[in-house]
PDB file of C-alpha atoms in Angstrom:
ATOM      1  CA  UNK O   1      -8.998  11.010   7.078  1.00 94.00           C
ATOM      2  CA  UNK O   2      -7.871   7.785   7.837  1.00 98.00           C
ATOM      3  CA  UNK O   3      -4.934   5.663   6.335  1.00 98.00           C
ATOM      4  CA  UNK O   4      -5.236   1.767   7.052  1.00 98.00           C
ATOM      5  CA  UNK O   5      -2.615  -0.419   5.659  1.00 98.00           C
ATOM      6  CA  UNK O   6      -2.402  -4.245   5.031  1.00 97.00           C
ATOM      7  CA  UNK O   7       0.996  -6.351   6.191  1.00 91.00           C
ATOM      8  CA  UNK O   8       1.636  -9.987   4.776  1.00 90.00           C
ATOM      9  CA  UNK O   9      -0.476  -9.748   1.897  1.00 94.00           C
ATOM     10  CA  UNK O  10       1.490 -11.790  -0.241  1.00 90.00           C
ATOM     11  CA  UNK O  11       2.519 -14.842  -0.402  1.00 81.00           C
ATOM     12  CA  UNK O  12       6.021 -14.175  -1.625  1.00 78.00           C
ATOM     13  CA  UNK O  13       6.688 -11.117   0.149  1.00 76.00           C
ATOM     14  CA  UNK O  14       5.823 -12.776   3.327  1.00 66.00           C
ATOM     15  CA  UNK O  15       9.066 -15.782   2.273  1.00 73.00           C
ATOM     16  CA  UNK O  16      11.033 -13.163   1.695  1.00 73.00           C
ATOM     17  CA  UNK O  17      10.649 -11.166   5.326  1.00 67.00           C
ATOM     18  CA  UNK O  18       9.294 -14.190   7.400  1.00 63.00           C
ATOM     19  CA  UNK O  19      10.375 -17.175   5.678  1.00 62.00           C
ATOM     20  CA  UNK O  20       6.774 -18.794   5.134  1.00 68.00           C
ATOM     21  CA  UNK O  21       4.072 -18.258   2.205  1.00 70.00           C
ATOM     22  CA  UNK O  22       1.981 -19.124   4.910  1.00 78.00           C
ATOM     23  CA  UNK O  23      -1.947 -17.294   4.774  1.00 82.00           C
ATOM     24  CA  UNK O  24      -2.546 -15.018   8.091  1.00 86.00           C
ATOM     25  CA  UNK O  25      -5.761 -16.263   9.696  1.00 93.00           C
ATOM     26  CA  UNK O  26      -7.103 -12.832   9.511  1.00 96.00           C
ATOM     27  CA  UNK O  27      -6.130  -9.745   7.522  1.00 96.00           C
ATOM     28  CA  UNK O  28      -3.051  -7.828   9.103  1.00 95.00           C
ATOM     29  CA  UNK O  29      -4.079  -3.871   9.445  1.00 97.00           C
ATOM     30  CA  UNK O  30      -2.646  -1.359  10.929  1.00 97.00           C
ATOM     31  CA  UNK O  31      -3.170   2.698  10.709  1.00 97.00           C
ATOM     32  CA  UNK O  32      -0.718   5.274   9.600  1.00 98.00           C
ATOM     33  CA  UNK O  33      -0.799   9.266  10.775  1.00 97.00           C
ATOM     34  CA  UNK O  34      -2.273  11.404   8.554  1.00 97.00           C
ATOM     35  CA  UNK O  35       0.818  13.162   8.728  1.00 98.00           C
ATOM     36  CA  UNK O  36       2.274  10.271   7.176  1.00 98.00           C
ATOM     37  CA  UNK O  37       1.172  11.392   3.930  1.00 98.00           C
ATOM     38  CA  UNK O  38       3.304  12.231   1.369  1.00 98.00           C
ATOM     39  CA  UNK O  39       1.589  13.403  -2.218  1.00 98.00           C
ATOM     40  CA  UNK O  40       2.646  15.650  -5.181  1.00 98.00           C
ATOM     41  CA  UNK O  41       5.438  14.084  -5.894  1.00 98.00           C
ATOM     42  CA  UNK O  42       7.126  15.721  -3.046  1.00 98.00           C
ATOM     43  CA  UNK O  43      10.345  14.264  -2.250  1.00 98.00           C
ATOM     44  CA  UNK O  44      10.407  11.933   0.797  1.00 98.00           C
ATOM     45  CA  UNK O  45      13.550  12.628   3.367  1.00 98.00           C
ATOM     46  CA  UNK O  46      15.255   9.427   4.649  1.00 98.00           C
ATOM     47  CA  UNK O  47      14.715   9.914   8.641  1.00 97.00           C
ATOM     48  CA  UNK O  48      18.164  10.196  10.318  1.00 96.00           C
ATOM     49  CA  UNK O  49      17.224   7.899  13.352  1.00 97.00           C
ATOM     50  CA  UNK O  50      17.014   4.794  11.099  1.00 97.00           C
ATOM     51  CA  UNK O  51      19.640   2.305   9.970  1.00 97.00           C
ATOM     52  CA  UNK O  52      17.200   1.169   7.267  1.00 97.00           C
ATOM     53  CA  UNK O  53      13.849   2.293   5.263  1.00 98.00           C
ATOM     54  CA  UNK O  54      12.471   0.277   2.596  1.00 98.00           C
ATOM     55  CA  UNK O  55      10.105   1.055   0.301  1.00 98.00           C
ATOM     56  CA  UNK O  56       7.223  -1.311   0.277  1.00 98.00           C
ATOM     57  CA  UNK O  57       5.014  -0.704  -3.202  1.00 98.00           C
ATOM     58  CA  UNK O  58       1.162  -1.230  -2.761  1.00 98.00           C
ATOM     59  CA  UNK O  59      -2.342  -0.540  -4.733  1.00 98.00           C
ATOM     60  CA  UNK O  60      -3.828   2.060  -2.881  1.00 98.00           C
ATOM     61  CA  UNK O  61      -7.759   2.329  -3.095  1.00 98.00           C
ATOM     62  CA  UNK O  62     -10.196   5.795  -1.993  1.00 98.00           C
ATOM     63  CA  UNK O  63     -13.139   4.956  -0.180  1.00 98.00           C
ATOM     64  CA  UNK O  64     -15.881   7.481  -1.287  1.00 98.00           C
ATOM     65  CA  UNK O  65     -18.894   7.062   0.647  1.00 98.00           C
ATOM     66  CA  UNK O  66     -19.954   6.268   4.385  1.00 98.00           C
ATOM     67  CA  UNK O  67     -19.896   2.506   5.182  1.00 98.00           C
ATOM     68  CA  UNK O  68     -20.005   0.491   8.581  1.00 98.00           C
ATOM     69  CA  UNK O  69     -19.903  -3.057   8.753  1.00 98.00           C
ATOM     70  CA  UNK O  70     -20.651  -3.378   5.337  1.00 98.00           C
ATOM     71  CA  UNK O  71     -21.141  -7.224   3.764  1.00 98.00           C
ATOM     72  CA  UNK O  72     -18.756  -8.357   0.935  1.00 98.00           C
ATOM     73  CA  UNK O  73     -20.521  -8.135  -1.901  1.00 98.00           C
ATOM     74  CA  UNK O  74     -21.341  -4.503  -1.219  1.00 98.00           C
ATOM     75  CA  UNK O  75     -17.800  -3.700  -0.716  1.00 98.00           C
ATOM     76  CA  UNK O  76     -17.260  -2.384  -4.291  1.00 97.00           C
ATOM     77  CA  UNK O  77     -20.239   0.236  -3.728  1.00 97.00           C
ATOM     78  CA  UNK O  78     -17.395   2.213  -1.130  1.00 98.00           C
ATOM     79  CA  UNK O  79     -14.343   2.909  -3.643  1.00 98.00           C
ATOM     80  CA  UNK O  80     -14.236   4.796  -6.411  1.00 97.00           C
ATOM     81  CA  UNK O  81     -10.638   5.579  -7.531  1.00 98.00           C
ATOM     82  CA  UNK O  82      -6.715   3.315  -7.290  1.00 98.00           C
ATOM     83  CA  UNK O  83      -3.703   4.515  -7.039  1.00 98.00           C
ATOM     84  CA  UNK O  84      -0.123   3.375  -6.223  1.00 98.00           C
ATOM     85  CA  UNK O  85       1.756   4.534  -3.178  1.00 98.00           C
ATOM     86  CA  UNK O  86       4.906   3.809  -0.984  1.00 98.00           C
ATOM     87  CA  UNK O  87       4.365   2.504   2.602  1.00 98.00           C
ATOM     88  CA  UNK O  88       7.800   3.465   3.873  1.00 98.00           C
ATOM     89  CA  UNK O  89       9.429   1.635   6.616  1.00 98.00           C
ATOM     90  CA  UNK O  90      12.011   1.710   9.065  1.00 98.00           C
ATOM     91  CA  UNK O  91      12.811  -2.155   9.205  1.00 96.00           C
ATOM     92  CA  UNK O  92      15.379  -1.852  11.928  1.00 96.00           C
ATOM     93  CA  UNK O  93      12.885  -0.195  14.155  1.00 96.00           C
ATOM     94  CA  UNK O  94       9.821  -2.801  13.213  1.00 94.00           C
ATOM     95  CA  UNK O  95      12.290  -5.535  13.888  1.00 93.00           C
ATOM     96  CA  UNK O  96      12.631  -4.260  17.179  1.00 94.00           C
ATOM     97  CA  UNK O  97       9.161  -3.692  17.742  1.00 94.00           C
ATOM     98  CA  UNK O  98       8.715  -7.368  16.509  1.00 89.00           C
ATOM     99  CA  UNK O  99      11.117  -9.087  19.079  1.00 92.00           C
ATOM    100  CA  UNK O 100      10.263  -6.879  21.755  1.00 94.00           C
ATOM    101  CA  UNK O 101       6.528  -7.259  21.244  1.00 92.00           C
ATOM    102  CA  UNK O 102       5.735  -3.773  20.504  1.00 94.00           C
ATOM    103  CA  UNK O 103       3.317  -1.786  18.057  1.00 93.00           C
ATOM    104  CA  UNK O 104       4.248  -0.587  14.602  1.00 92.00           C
ATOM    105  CA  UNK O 105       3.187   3.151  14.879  1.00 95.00           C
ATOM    106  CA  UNK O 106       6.489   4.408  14.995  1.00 96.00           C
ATOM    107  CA  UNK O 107       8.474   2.234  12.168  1.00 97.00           C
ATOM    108  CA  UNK O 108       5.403   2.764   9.592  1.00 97.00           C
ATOM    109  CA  UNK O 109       3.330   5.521  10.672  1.00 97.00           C
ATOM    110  CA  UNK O 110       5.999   8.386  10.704  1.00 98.00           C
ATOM    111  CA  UNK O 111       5.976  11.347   9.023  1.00 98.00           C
ATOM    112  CA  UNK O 112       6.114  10.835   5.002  1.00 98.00           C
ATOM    113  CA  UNK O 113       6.092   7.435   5.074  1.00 98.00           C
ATOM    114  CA  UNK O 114       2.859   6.922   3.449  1.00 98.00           C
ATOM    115  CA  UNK O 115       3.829   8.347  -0.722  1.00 98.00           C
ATOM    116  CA  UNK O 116       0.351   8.508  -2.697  1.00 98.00           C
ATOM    117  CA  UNK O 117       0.323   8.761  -6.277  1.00 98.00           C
ATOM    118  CA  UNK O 118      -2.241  10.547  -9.141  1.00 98.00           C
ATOM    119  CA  UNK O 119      -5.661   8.629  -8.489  1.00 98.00           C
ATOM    120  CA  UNK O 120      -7.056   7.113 -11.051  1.00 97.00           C
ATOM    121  CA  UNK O 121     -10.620   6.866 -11.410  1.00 96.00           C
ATOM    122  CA  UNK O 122     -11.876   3.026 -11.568  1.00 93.00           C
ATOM    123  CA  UNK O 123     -14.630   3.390 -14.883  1.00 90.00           C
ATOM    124  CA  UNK O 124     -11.493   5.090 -16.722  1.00 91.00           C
ATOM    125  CA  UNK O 125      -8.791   2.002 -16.183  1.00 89.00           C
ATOM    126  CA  UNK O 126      -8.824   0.092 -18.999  1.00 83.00           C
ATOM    127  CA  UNK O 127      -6.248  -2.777 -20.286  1.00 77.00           C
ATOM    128  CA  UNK O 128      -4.170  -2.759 -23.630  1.00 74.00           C
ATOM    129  CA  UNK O 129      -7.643  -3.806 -25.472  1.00 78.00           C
ATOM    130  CA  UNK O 130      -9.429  -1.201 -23.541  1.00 80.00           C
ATOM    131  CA  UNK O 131     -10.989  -3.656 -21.760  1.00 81.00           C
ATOM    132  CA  UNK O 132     -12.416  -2.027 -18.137  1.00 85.00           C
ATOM    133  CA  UNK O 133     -10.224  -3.753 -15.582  1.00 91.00           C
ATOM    134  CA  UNK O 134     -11.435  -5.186 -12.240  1.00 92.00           C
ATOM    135  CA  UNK O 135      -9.887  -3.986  -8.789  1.00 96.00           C
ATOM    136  CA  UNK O 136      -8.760  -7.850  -8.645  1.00 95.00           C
ATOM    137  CA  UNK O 137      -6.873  -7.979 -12.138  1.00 95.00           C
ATOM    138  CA  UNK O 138      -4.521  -4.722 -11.585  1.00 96.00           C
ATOM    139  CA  UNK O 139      -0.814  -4.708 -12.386  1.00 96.00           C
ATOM    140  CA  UNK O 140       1.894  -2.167 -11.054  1.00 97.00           C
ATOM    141  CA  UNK O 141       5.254  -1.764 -10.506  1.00 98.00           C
ATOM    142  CA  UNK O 142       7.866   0.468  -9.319  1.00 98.00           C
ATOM    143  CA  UNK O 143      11.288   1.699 -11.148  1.00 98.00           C
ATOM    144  CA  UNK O 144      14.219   2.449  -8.241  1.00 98.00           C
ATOM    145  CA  UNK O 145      16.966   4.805 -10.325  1.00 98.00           C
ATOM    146  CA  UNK O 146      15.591   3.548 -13.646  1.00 98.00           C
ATOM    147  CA  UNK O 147      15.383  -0.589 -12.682  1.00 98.00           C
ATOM    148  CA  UNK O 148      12.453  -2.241 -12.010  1.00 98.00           C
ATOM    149  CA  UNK O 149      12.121  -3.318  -8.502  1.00 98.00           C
ATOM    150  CA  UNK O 150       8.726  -4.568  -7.447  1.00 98.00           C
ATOM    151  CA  UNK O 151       6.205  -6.054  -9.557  1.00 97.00           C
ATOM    152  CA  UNK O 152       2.612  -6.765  -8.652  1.00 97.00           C
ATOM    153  CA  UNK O 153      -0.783  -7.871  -9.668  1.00 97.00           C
ATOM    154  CA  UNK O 154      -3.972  -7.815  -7.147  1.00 97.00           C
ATOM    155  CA  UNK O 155      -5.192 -11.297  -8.220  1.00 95.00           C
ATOM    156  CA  UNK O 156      -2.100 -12.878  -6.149  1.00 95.00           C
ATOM    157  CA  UNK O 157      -3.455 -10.616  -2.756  1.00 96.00           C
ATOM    158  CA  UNK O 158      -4.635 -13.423   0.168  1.00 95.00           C
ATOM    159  CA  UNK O 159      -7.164 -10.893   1.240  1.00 97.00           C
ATOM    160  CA  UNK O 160      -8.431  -9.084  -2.059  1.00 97.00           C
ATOM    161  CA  UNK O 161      -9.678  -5.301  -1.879  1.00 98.00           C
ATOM    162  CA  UNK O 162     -13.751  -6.182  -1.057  1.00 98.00           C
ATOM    163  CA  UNK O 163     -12.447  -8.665   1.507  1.00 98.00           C
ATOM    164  CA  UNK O 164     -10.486  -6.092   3.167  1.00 98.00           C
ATOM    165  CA  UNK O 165     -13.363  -3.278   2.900  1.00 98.00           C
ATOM    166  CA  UNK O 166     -15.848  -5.778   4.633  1.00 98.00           C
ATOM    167  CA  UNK O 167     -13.474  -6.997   7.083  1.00 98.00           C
ATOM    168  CA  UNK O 168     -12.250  -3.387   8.543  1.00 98.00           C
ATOM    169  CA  UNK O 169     -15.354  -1.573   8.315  1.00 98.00           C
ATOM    170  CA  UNK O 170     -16.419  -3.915  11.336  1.00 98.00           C
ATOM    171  CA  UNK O 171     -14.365  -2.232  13.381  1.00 98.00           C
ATOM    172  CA  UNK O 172     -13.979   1.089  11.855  1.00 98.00           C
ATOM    173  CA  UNK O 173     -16.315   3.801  10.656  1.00 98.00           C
ATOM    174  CA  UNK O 174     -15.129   3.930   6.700  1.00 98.00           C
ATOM    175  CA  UNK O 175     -15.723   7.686   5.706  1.00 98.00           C
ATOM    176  CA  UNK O 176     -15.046   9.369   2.684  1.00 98.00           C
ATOM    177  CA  UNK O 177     -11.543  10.499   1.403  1.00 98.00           C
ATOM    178  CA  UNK O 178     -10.004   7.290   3.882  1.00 98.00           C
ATOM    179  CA  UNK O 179      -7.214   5.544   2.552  1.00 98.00           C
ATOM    180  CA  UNK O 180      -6.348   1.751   2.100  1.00 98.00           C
ATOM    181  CA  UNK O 181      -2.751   0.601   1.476  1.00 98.00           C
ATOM    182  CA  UNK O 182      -3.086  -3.100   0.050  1.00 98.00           C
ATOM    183  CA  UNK O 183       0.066  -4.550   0.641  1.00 97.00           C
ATOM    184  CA  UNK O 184       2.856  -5.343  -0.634  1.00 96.00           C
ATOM    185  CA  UNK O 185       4.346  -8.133  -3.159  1.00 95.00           C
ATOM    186  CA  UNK O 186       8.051  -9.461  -2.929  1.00 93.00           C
ATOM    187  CA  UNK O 187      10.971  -6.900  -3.786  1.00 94.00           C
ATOM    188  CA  UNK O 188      11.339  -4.638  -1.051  1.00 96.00           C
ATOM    189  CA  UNK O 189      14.201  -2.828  -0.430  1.00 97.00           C
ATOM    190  CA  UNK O 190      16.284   0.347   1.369  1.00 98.00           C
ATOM    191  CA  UNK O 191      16.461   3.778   0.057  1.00 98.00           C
ATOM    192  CA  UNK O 192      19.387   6.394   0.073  1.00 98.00           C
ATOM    193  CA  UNK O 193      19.336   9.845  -0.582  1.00 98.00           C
ATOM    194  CA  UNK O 194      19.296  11.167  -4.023  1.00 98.00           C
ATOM    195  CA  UNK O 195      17.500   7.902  -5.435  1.00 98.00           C
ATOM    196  CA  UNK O 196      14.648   7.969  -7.553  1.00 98.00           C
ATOM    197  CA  UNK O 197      11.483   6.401  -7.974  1.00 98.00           C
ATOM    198  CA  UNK O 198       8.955   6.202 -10.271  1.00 98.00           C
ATOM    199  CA  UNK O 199       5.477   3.756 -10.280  1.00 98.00           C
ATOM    200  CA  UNK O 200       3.133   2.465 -12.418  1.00 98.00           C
ATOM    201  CA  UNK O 201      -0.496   1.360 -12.573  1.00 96.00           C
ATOM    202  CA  UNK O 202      -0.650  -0.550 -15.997  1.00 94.00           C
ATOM    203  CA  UNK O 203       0.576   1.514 -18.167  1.00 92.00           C
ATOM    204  CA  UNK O 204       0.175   4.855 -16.407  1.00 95.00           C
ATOM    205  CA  UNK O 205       2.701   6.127 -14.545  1.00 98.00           C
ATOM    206  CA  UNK O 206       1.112   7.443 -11.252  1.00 98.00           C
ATOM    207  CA  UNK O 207       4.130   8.802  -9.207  1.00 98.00           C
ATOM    208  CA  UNK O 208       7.610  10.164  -9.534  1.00 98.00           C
ATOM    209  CA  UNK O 209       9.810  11.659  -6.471  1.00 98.00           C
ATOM    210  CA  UNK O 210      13.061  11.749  -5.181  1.00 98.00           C
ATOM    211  CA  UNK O 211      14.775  11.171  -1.656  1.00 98.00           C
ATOM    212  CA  UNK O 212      16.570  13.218  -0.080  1.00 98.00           C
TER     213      UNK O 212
END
């Protein structure tokens, strides 16, 4: 299994960490461990060798069949289910990396930093009218100690979910049961020990865990 993840995916969470709304001329991806992941609602230990973690609240998408350089428009044949997850990170360490040049494997690939919530199968999500809802027309959010925190909706991604499919799969063998972190929208922020957090994809809530 493979986790890929998407940075500076939107427009205002790229003002709020970089200063600029501006577009990246390519998508942003980087890979996670697959010890990263964190499911269950297990509860997700704040690392001791950071100053700072924040939680970073994306749509998550399951690829479910084979694909390899696969065109756009076929993109939606290689997904089957959403979810929401957490891409943790330690932002003192990827400012580091940042100024110093470095990768990101450390500050957003460590162990537990990539939370996965209860998948949701795409023919079953459905709007208030019970409408079926496109990949590109999702809200979700996530509640830190009760208080909404982050709020997002996948029509406002610069790179949408087929774009993203076509554009890794030309450099990556997508197999079944691989992950894709979408990125985040504005709201990020650090975690303690002892909070709690809770997300939501529409009206479903799809995770619930604790630090510690």
């Amino acid at each position: 299994m493979k986790i890929f993840a998407v940075g500076m995916n939107y427009a205002e969470h790229n003002m709020e960490l970089h200063g600029t709304r501006e577009r990246t001329a390519e998508p942003v991806i980087f890979t996670k461990a697959d010890s990263a992941l964190l499911k269950d609602n297990k509860p997700f230990f704040v690392p001791d060798w950071s100053e700072r973690v924040d939680y970073e609240t994306e749509l998550v998408v399951r690829i479910c069949r084979l694909g390899k350089s696969i065109p756009e428009q076929f993109a939606h044949r290689y997904y089957d289910a959403v979810t929401v997850g957490i891409d943790f990170t330690a932002r003192d360490m990827q400012q580091r990396a940042k100024q110093q040049g470095h990768p990101w494997t450390i500050c957003k690939g460590f162990d537990g930093s990539a939370v996965i919530g209860r998948w949701v199968m795409l023919h079953d999500l459905t709007d208030a009218e019970g409408q079926p809802l496109a990949v590109d027309n999702i809200h979700f959010h996530l509640d830190l100690n009760g208080q909404t925190v982050q709020c997002g909706h996948t029509a406002d991604m610069y790179y949408h979910v087929d774009q993203l499919i076509s554009y890794i799969s030309r450099f990556f063998t997508l197999k079944t049961g691989d992950l894709l972190y979408t990125g985040t929208p504005v709201g990020v922020g650090p975690v303690k020990p002892d909070d709690h957090l809770q997300a939501w994809l529409e009206d479903r809530q799809v995770l619930d865990f604790y630090c510690r």
